[in-house]
mmCIF file of C-alpha atoms in Angstrom:
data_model
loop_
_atom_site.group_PDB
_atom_site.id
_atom_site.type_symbol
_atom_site.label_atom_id
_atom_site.label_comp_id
_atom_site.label_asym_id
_atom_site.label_seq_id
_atom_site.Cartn_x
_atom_site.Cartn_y
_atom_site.Cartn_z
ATOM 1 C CA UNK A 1 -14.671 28.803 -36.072
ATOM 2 C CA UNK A 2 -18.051 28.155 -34.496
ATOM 3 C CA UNK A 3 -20.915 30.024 -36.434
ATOM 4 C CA UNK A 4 -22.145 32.988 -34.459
ATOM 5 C CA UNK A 5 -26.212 31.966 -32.329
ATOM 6 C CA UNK A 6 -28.185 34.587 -31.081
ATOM 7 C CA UNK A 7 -30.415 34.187 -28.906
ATOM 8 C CA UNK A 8 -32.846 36.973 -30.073
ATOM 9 C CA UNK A 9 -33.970 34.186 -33.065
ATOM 10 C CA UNK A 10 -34.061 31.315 -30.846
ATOM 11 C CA UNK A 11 -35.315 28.030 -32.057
ATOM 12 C CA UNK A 12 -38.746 26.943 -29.681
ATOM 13 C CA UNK A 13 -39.957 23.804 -28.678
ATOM 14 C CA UNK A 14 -43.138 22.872 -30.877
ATOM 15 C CA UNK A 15 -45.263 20.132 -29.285
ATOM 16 C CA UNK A 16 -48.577 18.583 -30.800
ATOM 17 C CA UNK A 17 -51.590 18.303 -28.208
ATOM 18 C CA UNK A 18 -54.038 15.653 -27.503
ATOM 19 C CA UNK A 19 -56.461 17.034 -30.204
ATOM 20 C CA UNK A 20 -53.723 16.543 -32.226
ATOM 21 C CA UNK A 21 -53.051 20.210 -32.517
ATOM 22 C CA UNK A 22 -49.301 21.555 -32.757
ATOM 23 C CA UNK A 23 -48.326 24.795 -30.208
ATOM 24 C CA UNK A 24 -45.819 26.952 -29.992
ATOM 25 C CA UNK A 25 -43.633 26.845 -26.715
ATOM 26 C CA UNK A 26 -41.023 27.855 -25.069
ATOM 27 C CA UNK A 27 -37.532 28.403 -26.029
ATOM 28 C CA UNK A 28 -35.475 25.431 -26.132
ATOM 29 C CA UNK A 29 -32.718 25.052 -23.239
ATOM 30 C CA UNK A 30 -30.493 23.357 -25.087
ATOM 31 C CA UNK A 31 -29.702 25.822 -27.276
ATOM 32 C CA UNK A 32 -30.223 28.937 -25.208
ATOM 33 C CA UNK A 33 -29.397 28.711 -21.280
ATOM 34 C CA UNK A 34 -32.504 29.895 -19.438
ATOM 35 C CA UNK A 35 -29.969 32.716 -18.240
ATOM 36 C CA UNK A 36 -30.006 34.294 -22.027
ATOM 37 C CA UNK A 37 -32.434 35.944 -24.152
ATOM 38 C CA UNK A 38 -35.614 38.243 -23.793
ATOM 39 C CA UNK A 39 -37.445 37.154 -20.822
ATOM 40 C CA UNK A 40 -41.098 36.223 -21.316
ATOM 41 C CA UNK A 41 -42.813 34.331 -18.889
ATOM 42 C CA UNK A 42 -42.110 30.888 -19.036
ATOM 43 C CA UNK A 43 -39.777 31.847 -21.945
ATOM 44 C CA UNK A 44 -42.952 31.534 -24.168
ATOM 45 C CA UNK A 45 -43.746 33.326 -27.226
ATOM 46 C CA UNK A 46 -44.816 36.660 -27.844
ATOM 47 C CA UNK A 47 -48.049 36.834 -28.702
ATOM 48 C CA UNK A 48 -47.740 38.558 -31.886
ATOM 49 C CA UNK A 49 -45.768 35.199 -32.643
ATOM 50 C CA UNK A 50 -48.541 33.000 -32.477
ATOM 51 C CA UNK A 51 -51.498 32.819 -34.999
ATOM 52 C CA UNK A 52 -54.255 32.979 -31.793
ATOM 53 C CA UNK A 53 -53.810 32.437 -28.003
ATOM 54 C CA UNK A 54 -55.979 29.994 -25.687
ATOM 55 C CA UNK A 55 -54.071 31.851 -22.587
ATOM 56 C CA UNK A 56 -52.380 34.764 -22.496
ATOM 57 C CA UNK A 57 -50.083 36.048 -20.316
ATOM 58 C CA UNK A 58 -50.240 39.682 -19.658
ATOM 59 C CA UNK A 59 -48.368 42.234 -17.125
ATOM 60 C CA UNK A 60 -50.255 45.164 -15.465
ATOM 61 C CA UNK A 61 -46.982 47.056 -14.380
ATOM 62 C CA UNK A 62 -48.618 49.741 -11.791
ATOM 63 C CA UNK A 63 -48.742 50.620 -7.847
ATOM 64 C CA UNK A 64 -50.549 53.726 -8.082
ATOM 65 C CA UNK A 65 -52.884 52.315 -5.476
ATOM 66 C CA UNK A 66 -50.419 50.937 -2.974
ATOM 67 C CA UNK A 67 -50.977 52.279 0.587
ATOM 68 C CA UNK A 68 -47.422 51.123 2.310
ATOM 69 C CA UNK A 69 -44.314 50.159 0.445
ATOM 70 C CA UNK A 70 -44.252 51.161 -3.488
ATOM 71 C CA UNK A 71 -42.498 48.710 -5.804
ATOM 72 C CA UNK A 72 -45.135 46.788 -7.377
ATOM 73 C CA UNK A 73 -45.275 48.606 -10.550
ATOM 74 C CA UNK A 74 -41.327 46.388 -11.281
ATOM 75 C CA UNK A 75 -43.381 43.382 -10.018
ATOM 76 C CA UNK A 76 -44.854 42.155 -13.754
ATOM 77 C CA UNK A 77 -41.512 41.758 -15.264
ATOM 78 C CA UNK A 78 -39.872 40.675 -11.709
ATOM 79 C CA UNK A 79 -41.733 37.380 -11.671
ATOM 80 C CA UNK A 80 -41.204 36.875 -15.888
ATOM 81 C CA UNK A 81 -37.273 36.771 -14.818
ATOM 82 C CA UNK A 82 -37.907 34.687 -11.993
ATOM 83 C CA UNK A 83 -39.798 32.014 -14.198
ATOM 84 C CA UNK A 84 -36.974 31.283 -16.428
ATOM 85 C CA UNK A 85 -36.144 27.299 -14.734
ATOM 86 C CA UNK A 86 -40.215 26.483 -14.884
ATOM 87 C CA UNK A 87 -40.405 23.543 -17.501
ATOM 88 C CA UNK A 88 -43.162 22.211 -19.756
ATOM 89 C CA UNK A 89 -44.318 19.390 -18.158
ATOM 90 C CA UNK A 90 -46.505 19.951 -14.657
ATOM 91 C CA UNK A 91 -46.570 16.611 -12.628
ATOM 92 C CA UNK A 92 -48.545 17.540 -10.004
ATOM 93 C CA UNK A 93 -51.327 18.557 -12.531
ATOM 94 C CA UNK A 94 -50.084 15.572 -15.076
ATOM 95 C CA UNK A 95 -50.265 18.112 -17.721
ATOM 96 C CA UNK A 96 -48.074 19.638 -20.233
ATOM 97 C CA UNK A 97 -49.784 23.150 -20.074
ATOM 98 C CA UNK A 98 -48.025 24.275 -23.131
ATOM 99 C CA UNK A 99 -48.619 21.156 -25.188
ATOM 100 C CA UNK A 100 -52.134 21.660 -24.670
ATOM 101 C CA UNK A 101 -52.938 25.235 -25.443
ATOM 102 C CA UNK A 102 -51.044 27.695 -26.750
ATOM 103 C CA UNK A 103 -49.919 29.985 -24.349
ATOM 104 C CA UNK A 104 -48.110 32.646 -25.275
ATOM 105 C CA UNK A 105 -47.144 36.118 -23.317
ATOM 106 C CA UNK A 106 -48.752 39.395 -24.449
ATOM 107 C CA UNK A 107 -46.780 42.243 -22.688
ATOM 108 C CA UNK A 108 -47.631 44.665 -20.746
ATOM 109 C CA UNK A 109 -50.884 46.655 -20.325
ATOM 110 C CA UNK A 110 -50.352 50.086 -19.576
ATOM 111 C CA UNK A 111 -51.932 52.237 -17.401
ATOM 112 C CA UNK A 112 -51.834 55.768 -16.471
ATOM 113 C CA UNK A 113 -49.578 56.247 -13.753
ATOM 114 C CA UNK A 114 -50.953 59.360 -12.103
ATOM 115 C CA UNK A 115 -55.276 58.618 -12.489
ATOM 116 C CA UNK A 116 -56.130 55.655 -10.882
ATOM 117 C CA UNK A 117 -60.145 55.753 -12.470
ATOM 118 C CA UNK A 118 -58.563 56.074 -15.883
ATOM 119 C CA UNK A 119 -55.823 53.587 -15.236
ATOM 120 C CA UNK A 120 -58.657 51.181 -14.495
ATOM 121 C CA UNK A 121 -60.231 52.403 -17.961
ATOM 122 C CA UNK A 122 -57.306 51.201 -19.771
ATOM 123 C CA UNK A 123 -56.335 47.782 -18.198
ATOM 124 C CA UNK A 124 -60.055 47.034 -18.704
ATOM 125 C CA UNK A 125 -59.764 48.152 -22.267
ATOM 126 C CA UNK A 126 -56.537 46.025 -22.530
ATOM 127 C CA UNK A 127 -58.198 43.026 -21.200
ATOM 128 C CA UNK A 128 -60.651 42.949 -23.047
ATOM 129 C CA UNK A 129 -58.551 43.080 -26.515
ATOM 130 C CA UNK A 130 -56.731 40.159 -24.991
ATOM 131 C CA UNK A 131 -59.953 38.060 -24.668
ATOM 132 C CA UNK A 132 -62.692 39.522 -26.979
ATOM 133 C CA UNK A 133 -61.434 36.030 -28.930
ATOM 134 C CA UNK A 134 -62.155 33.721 -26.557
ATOM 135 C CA UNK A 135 -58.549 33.568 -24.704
ATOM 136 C CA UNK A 136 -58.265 32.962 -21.263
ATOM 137 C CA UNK A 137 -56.359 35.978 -19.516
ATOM 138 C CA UNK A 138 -53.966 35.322 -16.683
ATOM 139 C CA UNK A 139 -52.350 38.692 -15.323
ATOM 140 C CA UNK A 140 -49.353 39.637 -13.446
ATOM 141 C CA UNK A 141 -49.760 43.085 -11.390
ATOM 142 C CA UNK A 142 -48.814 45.489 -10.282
ATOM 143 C CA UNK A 143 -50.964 45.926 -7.336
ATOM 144 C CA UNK A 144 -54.183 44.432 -6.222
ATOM 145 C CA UNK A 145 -56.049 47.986 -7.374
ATOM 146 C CA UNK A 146 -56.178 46.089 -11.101
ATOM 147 C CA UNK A 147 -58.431 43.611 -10.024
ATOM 148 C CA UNK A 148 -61.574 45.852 -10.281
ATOM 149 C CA UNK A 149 -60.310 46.106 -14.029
ATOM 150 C CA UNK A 150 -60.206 42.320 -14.203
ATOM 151 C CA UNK A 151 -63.585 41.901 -13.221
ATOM 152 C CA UNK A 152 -65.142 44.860 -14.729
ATOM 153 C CA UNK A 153 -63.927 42.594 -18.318
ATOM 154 C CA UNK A 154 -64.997 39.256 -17.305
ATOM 155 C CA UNK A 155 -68.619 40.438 -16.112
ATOM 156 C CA UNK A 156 -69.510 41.773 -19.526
ATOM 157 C CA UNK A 157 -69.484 37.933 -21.042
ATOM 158 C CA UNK A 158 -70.231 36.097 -17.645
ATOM 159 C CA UNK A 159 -72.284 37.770 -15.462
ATOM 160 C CA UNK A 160 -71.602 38.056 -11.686
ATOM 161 C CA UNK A 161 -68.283 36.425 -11.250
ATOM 162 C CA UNK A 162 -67.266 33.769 -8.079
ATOM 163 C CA UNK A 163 -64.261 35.177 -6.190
ATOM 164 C CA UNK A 164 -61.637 33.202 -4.649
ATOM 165 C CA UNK A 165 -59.783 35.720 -3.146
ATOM 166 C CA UNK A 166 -56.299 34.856 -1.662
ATOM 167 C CA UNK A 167 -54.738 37.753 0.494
ATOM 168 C CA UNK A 168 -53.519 38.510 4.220
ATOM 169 C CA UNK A 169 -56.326 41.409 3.646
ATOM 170 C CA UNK A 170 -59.944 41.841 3.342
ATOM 171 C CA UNK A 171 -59.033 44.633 0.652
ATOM 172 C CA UNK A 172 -62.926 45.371 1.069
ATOM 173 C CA UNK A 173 -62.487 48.436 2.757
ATOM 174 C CA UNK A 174 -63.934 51.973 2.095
ATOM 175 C CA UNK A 175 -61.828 54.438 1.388
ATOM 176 C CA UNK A 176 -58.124 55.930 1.969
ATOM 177 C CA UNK A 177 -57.664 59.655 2.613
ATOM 178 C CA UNK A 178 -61.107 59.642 0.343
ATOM 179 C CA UNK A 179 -59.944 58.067 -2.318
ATOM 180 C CA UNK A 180 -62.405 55.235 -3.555
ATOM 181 C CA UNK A 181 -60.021 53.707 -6.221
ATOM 182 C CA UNK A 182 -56.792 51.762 -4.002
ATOM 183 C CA UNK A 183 -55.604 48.462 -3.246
ATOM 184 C CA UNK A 184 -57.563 47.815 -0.094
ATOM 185 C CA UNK A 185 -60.990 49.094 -1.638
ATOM 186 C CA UNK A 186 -60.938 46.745 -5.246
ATOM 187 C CA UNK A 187 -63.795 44.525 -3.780
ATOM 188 C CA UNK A 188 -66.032 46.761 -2.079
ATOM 189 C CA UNK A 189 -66.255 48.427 -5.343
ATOM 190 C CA UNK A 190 -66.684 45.511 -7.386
ATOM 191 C CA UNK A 191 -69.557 44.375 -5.053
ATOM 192 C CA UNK A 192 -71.115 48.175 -5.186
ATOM 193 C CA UNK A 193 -70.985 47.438 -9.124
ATOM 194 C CA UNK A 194 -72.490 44.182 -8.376
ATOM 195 C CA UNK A 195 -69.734 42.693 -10.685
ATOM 196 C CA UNK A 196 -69.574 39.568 -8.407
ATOM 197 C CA UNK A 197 -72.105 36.408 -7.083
ATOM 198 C CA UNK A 198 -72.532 37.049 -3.622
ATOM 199 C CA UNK A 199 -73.182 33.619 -3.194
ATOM 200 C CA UNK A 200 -69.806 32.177 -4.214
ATOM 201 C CA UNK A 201 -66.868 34.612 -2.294
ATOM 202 C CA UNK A 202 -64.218 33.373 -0.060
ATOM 203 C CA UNK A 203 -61.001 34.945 1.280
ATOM 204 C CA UNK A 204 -58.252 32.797 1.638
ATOM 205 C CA UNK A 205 -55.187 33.358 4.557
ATOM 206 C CA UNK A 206 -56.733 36.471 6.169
ATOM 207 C CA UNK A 207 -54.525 37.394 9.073
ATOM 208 C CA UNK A 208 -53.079 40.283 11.019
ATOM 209 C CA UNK A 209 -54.719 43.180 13.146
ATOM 210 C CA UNK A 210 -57.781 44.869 11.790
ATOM 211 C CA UNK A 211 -58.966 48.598 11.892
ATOM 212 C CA UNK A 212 -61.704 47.052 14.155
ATOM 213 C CA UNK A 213 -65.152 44.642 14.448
ATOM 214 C CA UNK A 214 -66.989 46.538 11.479
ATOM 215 C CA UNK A 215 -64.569 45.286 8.963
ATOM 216 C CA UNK A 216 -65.224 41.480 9.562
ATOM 217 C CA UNK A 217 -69.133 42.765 9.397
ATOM 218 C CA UNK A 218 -68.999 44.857 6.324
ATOM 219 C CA UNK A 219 -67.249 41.970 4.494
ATOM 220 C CA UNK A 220 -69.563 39.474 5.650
ATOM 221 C CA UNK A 221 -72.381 42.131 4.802
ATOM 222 C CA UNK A 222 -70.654 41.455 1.277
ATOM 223 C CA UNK A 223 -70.762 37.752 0.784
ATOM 224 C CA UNK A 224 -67.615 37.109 1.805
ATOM 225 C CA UNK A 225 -66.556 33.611 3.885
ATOM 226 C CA UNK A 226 -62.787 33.735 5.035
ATOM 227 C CA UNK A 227 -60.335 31.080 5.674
ATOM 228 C CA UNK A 228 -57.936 32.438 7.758
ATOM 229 C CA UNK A 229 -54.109 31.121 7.726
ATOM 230 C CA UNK A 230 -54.251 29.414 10.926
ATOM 231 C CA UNK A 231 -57.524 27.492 9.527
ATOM 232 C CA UNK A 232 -54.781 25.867 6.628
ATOM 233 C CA UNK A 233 -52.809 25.143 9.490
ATOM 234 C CA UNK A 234 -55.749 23.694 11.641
ATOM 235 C CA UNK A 235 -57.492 22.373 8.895
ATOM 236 C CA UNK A 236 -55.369 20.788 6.286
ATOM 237 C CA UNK A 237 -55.080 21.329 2.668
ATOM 238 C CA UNK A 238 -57.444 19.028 1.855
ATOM 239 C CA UNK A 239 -60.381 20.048 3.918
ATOM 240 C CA UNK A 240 -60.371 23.584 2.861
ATOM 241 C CA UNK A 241 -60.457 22.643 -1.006
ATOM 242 C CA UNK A 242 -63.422 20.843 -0.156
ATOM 243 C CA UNK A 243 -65.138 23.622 1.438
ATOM 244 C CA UNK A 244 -63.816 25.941 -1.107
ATOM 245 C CA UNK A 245 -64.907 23.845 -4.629
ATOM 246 C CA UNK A 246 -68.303 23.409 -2.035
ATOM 247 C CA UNK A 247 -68.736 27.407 -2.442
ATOM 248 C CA UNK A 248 -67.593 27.818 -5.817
ATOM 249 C CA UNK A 249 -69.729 24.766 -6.962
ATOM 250 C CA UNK A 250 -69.405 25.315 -11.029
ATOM 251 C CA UNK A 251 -69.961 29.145 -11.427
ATOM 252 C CA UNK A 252 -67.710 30.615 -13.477
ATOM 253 C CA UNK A 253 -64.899 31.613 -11.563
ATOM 254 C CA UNK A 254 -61.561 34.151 -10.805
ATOM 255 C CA UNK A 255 -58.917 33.399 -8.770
ATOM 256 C CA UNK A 256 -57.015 36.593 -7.137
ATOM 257 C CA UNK A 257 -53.302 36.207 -5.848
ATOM 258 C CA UNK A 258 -51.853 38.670 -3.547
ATOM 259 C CA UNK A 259 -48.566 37.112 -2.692
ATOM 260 C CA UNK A 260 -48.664 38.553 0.815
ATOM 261 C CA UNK A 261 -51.116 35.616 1.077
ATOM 262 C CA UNK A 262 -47.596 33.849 1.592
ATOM 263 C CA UNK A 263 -45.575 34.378 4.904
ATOM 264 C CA UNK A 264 -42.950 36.750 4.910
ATOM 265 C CA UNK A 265 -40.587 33.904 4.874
ATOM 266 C CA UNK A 266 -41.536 32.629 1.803
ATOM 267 C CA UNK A 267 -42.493 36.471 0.136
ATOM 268 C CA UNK A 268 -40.668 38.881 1.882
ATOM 269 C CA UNK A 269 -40.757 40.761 -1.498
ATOM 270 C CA UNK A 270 -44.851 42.512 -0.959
ATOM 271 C CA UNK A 271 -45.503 45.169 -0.150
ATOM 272 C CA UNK A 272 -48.138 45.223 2.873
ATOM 273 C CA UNK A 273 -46.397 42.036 4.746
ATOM 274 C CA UNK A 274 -48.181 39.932 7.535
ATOM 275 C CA UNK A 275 -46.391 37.728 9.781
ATOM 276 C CA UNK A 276 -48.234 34.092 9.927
ATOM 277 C CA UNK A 277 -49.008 33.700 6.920
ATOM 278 C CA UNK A 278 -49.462 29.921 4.414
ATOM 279 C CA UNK A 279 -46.386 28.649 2.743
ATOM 280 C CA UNK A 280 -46.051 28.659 -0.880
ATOM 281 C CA UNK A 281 -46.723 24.872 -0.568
ATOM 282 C CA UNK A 282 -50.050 24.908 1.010
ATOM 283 C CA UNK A 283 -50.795 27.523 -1.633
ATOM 284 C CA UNK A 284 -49.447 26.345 -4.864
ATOM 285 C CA UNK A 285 -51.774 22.477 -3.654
ATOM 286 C CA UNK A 286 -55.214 24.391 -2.774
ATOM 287 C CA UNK A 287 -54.620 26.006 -6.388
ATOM 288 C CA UNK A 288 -54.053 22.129 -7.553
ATOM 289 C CA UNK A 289 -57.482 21.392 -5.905
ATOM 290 C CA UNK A 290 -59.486 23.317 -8.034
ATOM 291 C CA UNK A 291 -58.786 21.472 -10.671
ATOM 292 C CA UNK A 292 -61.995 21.158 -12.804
ATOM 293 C CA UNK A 293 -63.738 24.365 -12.067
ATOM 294 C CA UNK A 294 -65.078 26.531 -14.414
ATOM 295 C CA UNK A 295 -61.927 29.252 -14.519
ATOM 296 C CA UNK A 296 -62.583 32.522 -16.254
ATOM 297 C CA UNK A 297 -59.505 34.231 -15.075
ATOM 298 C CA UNK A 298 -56.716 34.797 -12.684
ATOM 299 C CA UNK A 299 -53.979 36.582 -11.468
ATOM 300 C CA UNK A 300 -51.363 37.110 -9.122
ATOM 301 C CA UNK A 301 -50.515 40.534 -8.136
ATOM 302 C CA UNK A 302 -48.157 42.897 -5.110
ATOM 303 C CA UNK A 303 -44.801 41.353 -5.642
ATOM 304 C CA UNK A 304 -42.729 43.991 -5.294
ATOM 305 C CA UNK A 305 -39.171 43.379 -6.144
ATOM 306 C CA UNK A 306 -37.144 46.098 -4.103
ATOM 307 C CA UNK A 307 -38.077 43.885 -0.645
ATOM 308 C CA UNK A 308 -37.273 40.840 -2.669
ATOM 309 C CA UNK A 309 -34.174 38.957 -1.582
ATOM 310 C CA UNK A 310 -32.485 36.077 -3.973
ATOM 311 C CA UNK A 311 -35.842 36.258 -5.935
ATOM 312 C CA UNK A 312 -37.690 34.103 -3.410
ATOM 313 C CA UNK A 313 -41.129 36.454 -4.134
ATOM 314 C CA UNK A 314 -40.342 36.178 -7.811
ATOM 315 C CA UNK A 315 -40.409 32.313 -7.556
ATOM 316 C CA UNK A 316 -43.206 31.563 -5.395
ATOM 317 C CA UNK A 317 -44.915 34.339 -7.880
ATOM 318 C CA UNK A 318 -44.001 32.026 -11.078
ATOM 319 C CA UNK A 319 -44.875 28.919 -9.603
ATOM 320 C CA UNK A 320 -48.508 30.646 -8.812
ATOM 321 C CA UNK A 321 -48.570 31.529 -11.824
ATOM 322 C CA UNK A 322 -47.513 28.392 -13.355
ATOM 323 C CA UNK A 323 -50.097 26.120 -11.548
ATOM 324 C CA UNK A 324 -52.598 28.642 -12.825
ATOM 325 C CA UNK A 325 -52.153 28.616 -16.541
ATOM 326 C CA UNK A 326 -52.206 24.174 -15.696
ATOM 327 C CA UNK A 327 -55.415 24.907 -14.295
ATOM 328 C CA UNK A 328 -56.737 27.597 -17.061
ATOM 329 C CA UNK A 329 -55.204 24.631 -19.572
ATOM 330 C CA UNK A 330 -57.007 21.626 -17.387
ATOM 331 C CA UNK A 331 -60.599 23.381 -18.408
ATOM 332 C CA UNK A 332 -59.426 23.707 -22.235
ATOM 333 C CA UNK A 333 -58.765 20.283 -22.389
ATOM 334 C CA UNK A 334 -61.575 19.343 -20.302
ATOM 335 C CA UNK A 335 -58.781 16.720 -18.784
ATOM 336 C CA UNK A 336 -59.633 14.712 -15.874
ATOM 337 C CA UNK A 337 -57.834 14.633 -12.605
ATOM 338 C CA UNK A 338 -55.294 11.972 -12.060
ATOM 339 C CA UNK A 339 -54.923 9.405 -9.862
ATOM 340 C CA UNK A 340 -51.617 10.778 -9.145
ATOM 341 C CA UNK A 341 -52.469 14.682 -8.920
ATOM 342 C CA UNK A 342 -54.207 17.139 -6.966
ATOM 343 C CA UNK A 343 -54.519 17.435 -3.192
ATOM 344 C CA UNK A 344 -52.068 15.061 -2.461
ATOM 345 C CA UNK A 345 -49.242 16.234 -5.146
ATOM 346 C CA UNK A 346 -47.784 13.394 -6.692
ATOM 347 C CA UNK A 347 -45.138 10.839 -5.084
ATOM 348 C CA UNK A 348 -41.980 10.420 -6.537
ATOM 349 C CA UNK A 349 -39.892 7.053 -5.907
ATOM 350 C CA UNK A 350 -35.478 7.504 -6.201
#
């Protein structure tokens, strides 16, 4: 009789680093089918397994700030599910992100469902235990409301923060029914609290009808370029990382994810949805363009998993989320860019 495996003790893959450094990874597949066992993202440790973090992975399981379709408070543990086939090695980045810092998934951050201001309190507070170390923090929302919190944490160590903000929306407007604190308002606020550089802020795959003329000039009022969807399309790939790494130059730097950024077809599972929007292609190789900047934080955020249909939202999420922890591990290792990754992704022959 075959002695009895369970999958709550699996055995994980442990894999020594350039700096000669061994890290604690994910759960090995050959002894536990991706389909079994606690989900973490990326199947990665806890964190409480791990002796210290370089990234951490951390949900922010909340939508008290949605103004359409609810749902993104199931997003956080949505995408960890949908991340269970993503495998160590990156090609497109050339990098084994969890050979070369030790990743490892904290949880969730919890935050009061019925006070926005002092939900905002608490994912700040949480963010801050998660990086008061020296960890990189990479968070999965939860709606776009918790990126105030985000930035409230990493202005406290860096100073005014550049913004690379990718979204169908603005999300710079005023109000809603009063209410300062939502998921349209989170950078109107932060540039009220002068949290960010004014000098360094870019949407990216704005699209859709607009309330009307004053929101293109209070956003502009704020710093803010945009690249619209259709420029990807008119543009290239290529060109707009260049204009983007242009703007960002080597200030320290946080990359926002709304995955309505993605077109319906690719996301249907979001909660404010735009027709026209990028593919998860052209998204996932801009992120692989930034390679080399000076990364402080990131997250993606809105996937909301009751419009989600055979996980496609929850995958393009994971991927996003995937090519950001490369690029959070890229500036660890202080790695340089291969001939054979970036922009133009990586060929593969047979």
């Amino acid at each position: 009789m075959a002695e009895a495996f369970f999958s709550s003790k699996p055995n994980r893959v442990i894999a020594t680093g350039a700096d000669g450094v061994e890290r604690l990874g994910p759960v090995n597949a050959a002894e536990v089918p991706r389909w079994a066992g606690t989900a973490t993202f990326a199947r990665l440790p806890r964190l409480d397994e791990v002796e210290k973090a370089d990234i951490v992975v951390a949900g922010m399981p909340w939508d008290s700030g949605v103004s359409y379709r609810p749902g993104a408070r199931f997003g956080s543990n949505h995408v960890r599910e949908s991340s269970r086939l993503l495998r160590p090695f990156n090609p497109a980045a050339n990098i084994s992100p969890f050979k070369e810092a030790q990743v490892a998934d904290a949880g969730d951050i919890i935050g009061n469902p019925f006070n926005i201001e002092e939900a905002l309190e608490m994912f700040e507070a949480g963010a801050h235990e998660l990086t008061k170390d020296g960890a990189q923090l990479v968070t999965i929302g939860g709606d776009h409301t918790i990126a105030l919190a985000n930035l409230r944490n990493l202005h406290k160590k860096h100073g005014k923060i550049a913004l690379l903000h990718f979204d169908a929306h603005l999300d710079t407007w005023d109000t809603y029914f009063g209410a300062e604190y939502t998921h349209g308002t989170p950078f109107r606020r932060a540039f009220e609290e002068e949290l960010l550089d004014t000098d360094a802020l870019c949407h990216v795959g704005t699209r859709g009808p607009l309330y009307g003329t004053e929101d293109l000039e209070d956003d502009a009022r704020f710093g803010f370029g945009i690249v619209t969807s259709a420029d990807v399309y008119y543009l290239g790939v290529e060109r707009v990382v260049q204009l983007l790494r242009e703007r960002i130059g080597d200030r320290p730097l946080y990359v926002s994810i709304d995955i309505d950024v993605l077109d319906p077809a690719h996301a249907p599972g979001t909660g404010t949805p735009e027709a026209g929007g990028i593919t998860s292609r052209e998204l996932l190789e801009i992120l692989r363009g930034l390679r080399g900047l000076n990364l402080v934080g990131s997250e993606v955020v809105e996937v909301a998993p009751p419009y989600d249909h055979a996980e496609l939202t929850g995958i393009a999420a994971a991927h996003v989320v995937y090519e950001l922890i490369s690029l959070h591990a890229i500036g660890a290792t202080d790695q340089p860019a291969s001939p054979a990754a970036g922009v133009a992704g990586t060929t593969y022959n047979g």
